[in-house]
Short mmCIF file of C-alpha atoms in Angstrom, two decimals:
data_model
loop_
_atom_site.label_atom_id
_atom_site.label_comp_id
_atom_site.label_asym_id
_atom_site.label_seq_id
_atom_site.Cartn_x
_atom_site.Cartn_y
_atom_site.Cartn_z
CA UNK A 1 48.51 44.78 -29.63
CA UNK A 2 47.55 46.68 -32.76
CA UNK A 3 46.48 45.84 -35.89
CA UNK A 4 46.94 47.92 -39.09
CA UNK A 5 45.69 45.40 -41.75
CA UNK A 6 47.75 42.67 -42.03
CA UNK A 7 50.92 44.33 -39.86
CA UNK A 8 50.53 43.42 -36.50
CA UNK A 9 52.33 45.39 -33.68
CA UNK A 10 52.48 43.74 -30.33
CA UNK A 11 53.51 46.03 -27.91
CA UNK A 12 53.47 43.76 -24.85
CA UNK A 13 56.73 43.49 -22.68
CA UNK A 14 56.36 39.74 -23.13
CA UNK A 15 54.29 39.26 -26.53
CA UNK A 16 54.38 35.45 -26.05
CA UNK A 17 53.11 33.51 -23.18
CA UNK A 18 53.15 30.11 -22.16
CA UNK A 19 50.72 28.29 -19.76
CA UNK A 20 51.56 25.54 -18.20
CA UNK A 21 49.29 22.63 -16.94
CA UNK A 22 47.86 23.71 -13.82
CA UNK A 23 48.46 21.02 -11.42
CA UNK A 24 46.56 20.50 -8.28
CA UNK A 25 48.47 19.75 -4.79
CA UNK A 26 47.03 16.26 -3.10
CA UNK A 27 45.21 17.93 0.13
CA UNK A 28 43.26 19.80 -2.84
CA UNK A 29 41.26 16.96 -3.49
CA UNK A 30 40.82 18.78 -7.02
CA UNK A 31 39.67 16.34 -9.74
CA UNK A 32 42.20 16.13 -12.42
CA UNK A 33 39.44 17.75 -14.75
CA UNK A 34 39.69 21.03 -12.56
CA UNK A 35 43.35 21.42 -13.89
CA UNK A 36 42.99 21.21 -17.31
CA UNK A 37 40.08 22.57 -17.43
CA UNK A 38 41.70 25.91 -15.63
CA UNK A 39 44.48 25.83 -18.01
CA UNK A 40 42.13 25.84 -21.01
CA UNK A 41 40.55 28.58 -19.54
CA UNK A 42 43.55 30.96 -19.01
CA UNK A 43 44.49 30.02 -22.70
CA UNK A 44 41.31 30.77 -24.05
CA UNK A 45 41.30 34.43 -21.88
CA UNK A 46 44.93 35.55 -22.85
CA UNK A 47 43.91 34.37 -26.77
CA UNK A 48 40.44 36.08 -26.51
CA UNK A 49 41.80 39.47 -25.07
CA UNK A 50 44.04 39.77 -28.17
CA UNK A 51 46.83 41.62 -26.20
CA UNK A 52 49.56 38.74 -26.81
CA UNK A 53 50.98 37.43 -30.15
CA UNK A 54 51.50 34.20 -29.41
CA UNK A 55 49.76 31.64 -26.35
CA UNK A 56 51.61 28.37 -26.45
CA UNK A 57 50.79 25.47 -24.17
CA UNK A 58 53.73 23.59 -22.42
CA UNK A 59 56.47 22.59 -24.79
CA UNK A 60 55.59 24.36 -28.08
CA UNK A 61 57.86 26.55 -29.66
CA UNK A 62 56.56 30.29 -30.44
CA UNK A 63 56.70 31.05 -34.47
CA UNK A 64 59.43 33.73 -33.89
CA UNK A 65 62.38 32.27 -32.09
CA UNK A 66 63.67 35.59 -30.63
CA UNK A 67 60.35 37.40 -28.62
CA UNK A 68 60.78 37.08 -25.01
CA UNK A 69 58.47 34.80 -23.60
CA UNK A 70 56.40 34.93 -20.38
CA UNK A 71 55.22 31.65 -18.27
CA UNK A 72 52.35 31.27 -16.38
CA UNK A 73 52.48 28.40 -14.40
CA UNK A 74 50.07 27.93 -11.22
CA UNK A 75 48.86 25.01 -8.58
CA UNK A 76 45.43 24.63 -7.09
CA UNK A 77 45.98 24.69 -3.61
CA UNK A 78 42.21 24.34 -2.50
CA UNK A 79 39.09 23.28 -4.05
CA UNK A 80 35.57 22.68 -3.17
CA UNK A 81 33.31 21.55 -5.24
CA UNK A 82 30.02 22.82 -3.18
CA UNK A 83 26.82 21.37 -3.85
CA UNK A 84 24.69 21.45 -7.27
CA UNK A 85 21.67 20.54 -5.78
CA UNK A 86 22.08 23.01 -3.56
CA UNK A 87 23.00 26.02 -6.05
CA UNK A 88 19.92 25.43 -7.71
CA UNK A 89 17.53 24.20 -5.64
CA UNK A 90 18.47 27.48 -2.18
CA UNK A 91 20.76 29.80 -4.44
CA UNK A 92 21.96 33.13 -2.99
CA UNK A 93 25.27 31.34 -2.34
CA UNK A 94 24.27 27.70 -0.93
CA UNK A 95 26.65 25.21 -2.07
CA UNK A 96 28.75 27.51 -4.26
CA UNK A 97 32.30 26.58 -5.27
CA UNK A 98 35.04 27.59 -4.81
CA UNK A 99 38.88 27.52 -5.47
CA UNK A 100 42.47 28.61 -4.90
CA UNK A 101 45.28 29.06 -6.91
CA UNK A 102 48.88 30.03 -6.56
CA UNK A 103 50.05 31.24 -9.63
CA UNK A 104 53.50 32.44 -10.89
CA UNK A 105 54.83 34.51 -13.64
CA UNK A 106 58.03 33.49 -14.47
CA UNK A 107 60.54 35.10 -17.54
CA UNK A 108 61.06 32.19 -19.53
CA UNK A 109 64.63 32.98 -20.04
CA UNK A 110 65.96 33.76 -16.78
CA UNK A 111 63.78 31.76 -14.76
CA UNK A 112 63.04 34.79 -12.72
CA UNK A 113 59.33 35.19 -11.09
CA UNK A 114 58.12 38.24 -11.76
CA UNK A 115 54.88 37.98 -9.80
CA UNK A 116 53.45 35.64 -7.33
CA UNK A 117 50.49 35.36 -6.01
CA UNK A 118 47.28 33.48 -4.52
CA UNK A 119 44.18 33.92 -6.36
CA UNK A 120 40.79 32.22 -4.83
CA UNK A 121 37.49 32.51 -7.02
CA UNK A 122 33.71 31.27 -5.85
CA UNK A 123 31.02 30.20 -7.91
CA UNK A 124 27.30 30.17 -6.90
CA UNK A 125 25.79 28.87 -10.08
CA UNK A 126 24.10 32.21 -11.27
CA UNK A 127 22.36 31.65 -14.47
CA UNK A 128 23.71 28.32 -15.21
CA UNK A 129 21.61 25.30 -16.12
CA UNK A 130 20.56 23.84 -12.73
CA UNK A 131 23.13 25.23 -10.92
CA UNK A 132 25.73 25.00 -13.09
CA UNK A 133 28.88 22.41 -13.31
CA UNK A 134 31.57 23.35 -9.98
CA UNK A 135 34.14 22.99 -13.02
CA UNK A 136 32.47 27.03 -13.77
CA UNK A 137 34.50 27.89 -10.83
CA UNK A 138 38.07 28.41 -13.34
CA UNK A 139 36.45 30.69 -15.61
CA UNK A 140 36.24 33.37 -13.48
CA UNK A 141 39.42 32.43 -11.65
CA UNK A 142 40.55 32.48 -15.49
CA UNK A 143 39.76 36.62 -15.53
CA UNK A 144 41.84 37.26 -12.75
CA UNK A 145 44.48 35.31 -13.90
CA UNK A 146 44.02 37.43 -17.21
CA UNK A 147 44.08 40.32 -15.22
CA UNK A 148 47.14 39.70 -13.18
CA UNK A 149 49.11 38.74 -16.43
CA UNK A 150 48.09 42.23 -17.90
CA UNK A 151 49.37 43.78 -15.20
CA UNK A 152 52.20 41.82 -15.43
CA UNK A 153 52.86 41.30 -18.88
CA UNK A 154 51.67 44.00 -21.00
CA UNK B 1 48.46 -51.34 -44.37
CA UNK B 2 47.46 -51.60 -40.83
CA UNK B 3 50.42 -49.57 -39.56
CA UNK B 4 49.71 -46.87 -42.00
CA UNK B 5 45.95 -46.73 -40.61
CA UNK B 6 47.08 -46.33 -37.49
CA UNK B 7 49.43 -43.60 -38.35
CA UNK B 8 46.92 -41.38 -40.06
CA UNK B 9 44.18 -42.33 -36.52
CA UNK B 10 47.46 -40.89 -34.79
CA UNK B 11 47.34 -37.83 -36.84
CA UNK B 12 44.10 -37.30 -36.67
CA UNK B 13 43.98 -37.15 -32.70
CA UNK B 14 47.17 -35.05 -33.50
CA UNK B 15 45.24 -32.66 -34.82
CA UNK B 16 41.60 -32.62 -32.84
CA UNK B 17 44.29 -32.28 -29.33
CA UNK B 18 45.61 -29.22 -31.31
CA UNK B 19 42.17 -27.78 -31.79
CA UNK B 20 41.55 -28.28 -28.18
CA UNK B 21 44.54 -26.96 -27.11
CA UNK B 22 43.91 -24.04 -29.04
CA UNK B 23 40.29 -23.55 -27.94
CA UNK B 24 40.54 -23.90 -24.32
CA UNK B 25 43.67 -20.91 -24.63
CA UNK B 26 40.92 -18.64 -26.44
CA UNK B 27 38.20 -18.86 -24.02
CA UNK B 28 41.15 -18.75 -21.02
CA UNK B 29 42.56 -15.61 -23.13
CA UNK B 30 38.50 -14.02 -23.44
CA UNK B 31 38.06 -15.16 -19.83
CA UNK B 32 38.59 -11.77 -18.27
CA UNK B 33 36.33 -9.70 -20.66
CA UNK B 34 33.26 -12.37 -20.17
CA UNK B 35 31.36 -10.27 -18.31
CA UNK B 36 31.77 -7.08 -19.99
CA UNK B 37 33.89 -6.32 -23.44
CA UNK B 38 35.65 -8.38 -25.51
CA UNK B 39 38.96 -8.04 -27.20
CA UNK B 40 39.65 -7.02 -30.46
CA UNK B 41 41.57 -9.79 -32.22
CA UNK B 42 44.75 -10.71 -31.00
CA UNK B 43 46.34 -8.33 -28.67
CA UNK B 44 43.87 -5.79 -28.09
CA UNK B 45 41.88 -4.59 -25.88
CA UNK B 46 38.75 -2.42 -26.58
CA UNK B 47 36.52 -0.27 -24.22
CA UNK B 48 33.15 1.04 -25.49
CA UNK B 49 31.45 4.07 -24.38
CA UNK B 50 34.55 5.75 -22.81
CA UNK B 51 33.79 9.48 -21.63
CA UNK B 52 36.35 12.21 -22.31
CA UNK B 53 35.76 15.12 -20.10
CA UNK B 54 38.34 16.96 -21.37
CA UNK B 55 42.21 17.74 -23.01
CA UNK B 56 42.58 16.25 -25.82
CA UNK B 57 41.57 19.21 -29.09
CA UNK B 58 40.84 16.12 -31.79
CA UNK B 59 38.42 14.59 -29.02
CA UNK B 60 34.80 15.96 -28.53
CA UNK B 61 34.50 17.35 -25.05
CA UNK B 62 31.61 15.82 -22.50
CA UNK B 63 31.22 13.24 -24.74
CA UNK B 64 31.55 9.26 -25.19
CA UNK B 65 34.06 7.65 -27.52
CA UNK B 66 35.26 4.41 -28.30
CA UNK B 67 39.21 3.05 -27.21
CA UNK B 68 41.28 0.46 -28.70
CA UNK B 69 44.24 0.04 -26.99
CA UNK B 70 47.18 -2.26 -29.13
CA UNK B 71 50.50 -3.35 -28.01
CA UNK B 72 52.03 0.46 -29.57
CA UNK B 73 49.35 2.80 -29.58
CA UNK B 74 45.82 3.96 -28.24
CA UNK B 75 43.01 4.54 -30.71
CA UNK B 76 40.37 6.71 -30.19
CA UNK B 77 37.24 6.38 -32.31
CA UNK B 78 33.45 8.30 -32.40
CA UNK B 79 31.13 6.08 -35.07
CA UNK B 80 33.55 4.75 -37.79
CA UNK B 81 35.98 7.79 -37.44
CA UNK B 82 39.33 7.77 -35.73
CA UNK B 83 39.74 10.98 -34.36
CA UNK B 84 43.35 10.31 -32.31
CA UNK B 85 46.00 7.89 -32.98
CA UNK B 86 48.21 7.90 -29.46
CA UNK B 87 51.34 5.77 -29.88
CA UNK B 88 52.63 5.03 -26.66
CA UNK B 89 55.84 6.47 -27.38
CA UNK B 90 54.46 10.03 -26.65
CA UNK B 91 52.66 9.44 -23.64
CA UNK B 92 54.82 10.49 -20.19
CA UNK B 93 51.99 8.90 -17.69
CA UNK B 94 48.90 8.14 -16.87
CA UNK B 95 47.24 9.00 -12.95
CA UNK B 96 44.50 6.28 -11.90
CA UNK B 97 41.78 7.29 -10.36
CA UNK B 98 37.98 7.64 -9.15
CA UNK B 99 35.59 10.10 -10.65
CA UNK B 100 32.46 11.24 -10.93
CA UNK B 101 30.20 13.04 -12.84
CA UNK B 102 26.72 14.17 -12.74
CA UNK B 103 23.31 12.61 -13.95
CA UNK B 104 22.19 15.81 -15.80
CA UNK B 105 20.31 14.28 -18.18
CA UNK B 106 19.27 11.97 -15.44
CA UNK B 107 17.63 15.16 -13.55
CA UNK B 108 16.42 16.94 -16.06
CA UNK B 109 14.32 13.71 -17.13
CA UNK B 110 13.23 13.90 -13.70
CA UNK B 111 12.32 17.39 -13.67
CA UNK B 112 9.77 17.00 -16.27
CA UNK B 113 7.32 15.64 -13.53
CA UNK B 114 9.15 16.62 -10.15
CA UNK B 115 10.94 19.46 -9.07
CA UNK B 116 12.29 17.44 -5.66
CA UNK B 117 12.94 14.93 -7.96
CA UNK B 118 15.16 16.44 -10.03
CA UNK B 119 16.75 18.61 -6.83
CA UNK B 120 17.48 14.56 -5.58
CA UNK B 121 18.73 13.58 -8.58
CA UNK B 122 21.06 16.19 -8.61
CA UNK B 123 22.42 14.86 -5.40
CA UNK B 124 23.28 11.49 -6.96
CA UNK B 125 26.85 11.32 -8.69
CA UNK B 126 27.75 8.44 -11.90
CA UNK B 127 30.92 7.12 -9.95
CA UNK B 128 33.49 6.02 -12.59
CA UNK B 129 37.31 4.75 -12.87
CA UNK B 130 39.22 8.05 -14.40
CA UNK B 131 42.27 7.93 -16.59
CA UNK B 132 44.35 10.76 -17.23
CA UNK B 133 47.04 10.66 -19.78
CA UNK B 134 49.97 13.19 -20.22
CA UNK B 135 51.13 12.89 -23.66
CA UNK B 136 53.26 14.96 -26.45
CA UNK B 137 51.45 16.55 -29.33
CA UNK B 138 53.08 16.54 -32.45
CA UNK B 139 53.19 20.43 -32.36
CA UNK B 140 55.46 19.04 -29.07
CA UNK B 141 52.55 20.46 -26.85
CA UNK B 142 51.81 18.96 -23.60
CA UNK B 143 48.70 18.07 -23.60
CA UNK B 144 46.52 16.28 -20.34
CA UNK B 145 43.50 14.47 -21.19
CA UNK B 146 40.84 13.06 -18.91
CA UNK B 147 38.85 10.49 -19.27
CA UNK B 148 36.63 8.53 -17.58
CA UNK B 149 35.09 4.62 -18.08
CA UNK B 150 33.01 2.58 -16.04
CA UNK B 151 34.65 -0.20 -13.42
CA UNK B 152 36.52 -1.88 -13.76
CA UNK B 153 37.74 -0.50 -17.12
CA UNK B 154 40.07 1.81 -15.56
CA UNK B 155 42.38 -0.74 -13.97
CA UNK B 156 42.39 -2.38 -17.19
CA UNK B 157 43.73 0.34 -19.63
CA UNK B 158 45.77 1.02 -16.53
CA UNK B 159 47.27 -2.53 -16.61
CA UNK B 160 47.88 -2.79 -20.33
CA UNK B 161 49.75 1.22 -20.38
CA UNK B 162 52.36 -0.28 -17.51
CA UNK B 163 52.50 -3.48 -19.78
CA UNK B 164 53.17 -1.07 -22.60
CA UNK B 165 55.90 0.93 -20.89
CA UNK B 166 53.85 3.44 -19.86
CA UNK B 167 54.53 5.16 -16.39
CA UNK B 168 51.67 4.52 -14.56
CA UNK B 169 50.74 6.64 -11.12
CA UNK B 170 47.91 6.14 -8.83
CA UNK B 171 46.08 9.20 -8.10
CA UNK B 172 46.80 10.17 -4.35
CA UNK B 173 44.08 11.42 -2.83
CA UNK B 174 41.66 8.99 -4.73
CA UNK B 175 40.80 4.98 -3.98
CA UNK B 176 41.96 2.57 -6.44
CA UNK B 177 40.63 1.32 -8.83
CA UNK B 178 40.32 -2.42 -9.23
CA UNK B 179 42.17 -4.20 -11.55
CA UNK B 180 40.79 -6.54 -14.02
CA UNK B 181 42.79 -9.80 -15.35
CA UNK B 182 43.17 -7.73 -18.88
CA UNK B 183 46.81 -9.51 -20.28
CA UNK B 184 48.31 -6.52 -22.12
CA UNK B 185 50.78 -6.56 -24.28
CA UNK B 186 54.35 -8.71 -23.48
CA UNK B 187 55.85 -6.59 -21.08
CA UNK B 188 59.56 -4.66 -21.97
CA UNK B 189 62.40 -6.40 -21.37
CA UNK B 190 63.82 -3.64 -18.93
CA UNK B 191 60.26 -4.11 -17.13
#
């Protein structure tokens, strides 16, 4: 996208993109928390990396009717929440968590998938405050969903 | 004279059965809430200190807010300010569940005078009943929120959404919660 004062030029193939609520299967054993969480995540990303002109959740309709919208729609297939006592108190990888995703991204008109894939991310607590939340595992599983879609997408 | 003494003594215990009548179906209605909250007035039910983790934008993340629950809509309140009016009418369904969370705050306390202390008290979870709700923005978003509130709380609101009309699911892989006697509203006729 590129800005020349208050003209914005989106040059994305699919300038808008909609995420929608990450559900988690039931052998996941994925709080429900994990989901949204993720979702809010992959919203915040695609908004933050200023490459889209629109991010709409599920349902919302994008401020120009007519610009060909992208989905990104995705299930959590594993998660483990690891141990925070044990991120903080061993480290170098004890008790990390981790997660897997199978995300799609789907032309909104057609239906058609236009990439598929299974993403897993890990998180060992790093700097976080006593070894940081296991919900810290989506944001970097967030990045490579950002990634993906700008391969994708843009 | 006589008879019209004895009609007003017959009025009189008229009246005082009323009052009974009426009392014993107030303390039978507040029965279920003895030991924890009480309604609000007629028809509600209220649940203090109820955590939302997360979803909902008007809400404050990781932190505790008040929920009154009427026979149309779900109010959510921090201090004296509502921050989200929910009428039933946009929520799809609600999953029951377990939670948990962790005793940070709990720890950290700890830590102040023992590491292994606060390493064990990172061990122990705050197990709660967890509610989350699907619901319809007014932007027509769709929107998940999370929320957790101590036991047996959870069957409660349950109870009273699928007396409301809500669709109600119990999470899968999670125990259930237990149900409290909470009356909910009267429920729909196609019920």
């Amino acid at each position: 996208m590129m800005t020349f004062g208050a003209l914005t030029l989106c040059a994305a193939k699919y300038p808008v993109v909609e995420v929608d609520q990450f559900d988690a299967k039931a052998e996941a054993k994925a709080p429900p928390e994990i989901g949204v969480k993720l979702t809010e995540d992959v919203m915040k990303k695609l908004t933050e990396s200023k490459n889209y002109a629109g991010i709409l959740r599920s349902g919302e309709k994008p401020a120009d009717s007519e610009a060909k919208i992208a989905k990104i729609a995705g299930t959590i297939t594993a998660f483990d929440a690891g141990s925070r006592a044990m991120r903080y108190a061993v480290g170098f990888g004890a008790g990390k968590s981790k997660i897997t995703v199978h995300v799609q991204f789907i032309d909104a008109a057609s239906g058609k998938v236009l990439l598929e894939s299974d993403i897993e991310n890990k998180f060992s607590g790093g700097l976080s405050v006593v070894g940081g939340d296991a919900a810290q595992v989506t944001d970097g599983l967030a990045k490579k969903i950002l990634a993906l879609a700008n391969k994708t997408l843009l | 004279m006589i008879d019209m003494a004895r009609g007003m003594r017959s009025g009189h215990n008229r009246a005082l059965v009323t009052l009974a009548v009426g009392a014993v179906l107030l303390l039978a209605g507040a029965g279920p809430f003895a030991e924890g909250e009480d309604p609000v007035g007629a028809g509600g039910l209220e649940i203090k200190g109820v955590f939302h983790v997360i979803g909902a934008p008007e809400l404050p993340r990781g932190k505790k807010c008040d929920l009154a629950l009427s026979d149309k809509e779900a109010v959510f309140t921090t201090g004296a300010k509502v921050r989200l009016r929910l009428p039933f009418t946009s929520i799809q369904r609600a999953i029951v569940g377990t939670g948990s969370r962790d005793r940070l705050g709990a720890a950290l306390a700890v830590g102040m005078i023992s590491w292994a202390g606060e390493v064990t008290a990172l061990t122990q979870k705050k197990h709660a009943d967890s509610v989350s709700i699907d619901y319809t923005a007014p932007s027509g978003a769709n929107i998940r929120m999370v929320l957790q509130m101590d036991r047996p709380f959870g069957g409660a609101c349950a109870e009273w959404l699928k007396r409301a009309g809500v669709k109600v699911e119990q999470a899968e892989t999670k125990q259930e919660p237990a149900v409290t006697g909470a009356t909910g509203p009267a429920p729909k006729p196609d019920q």
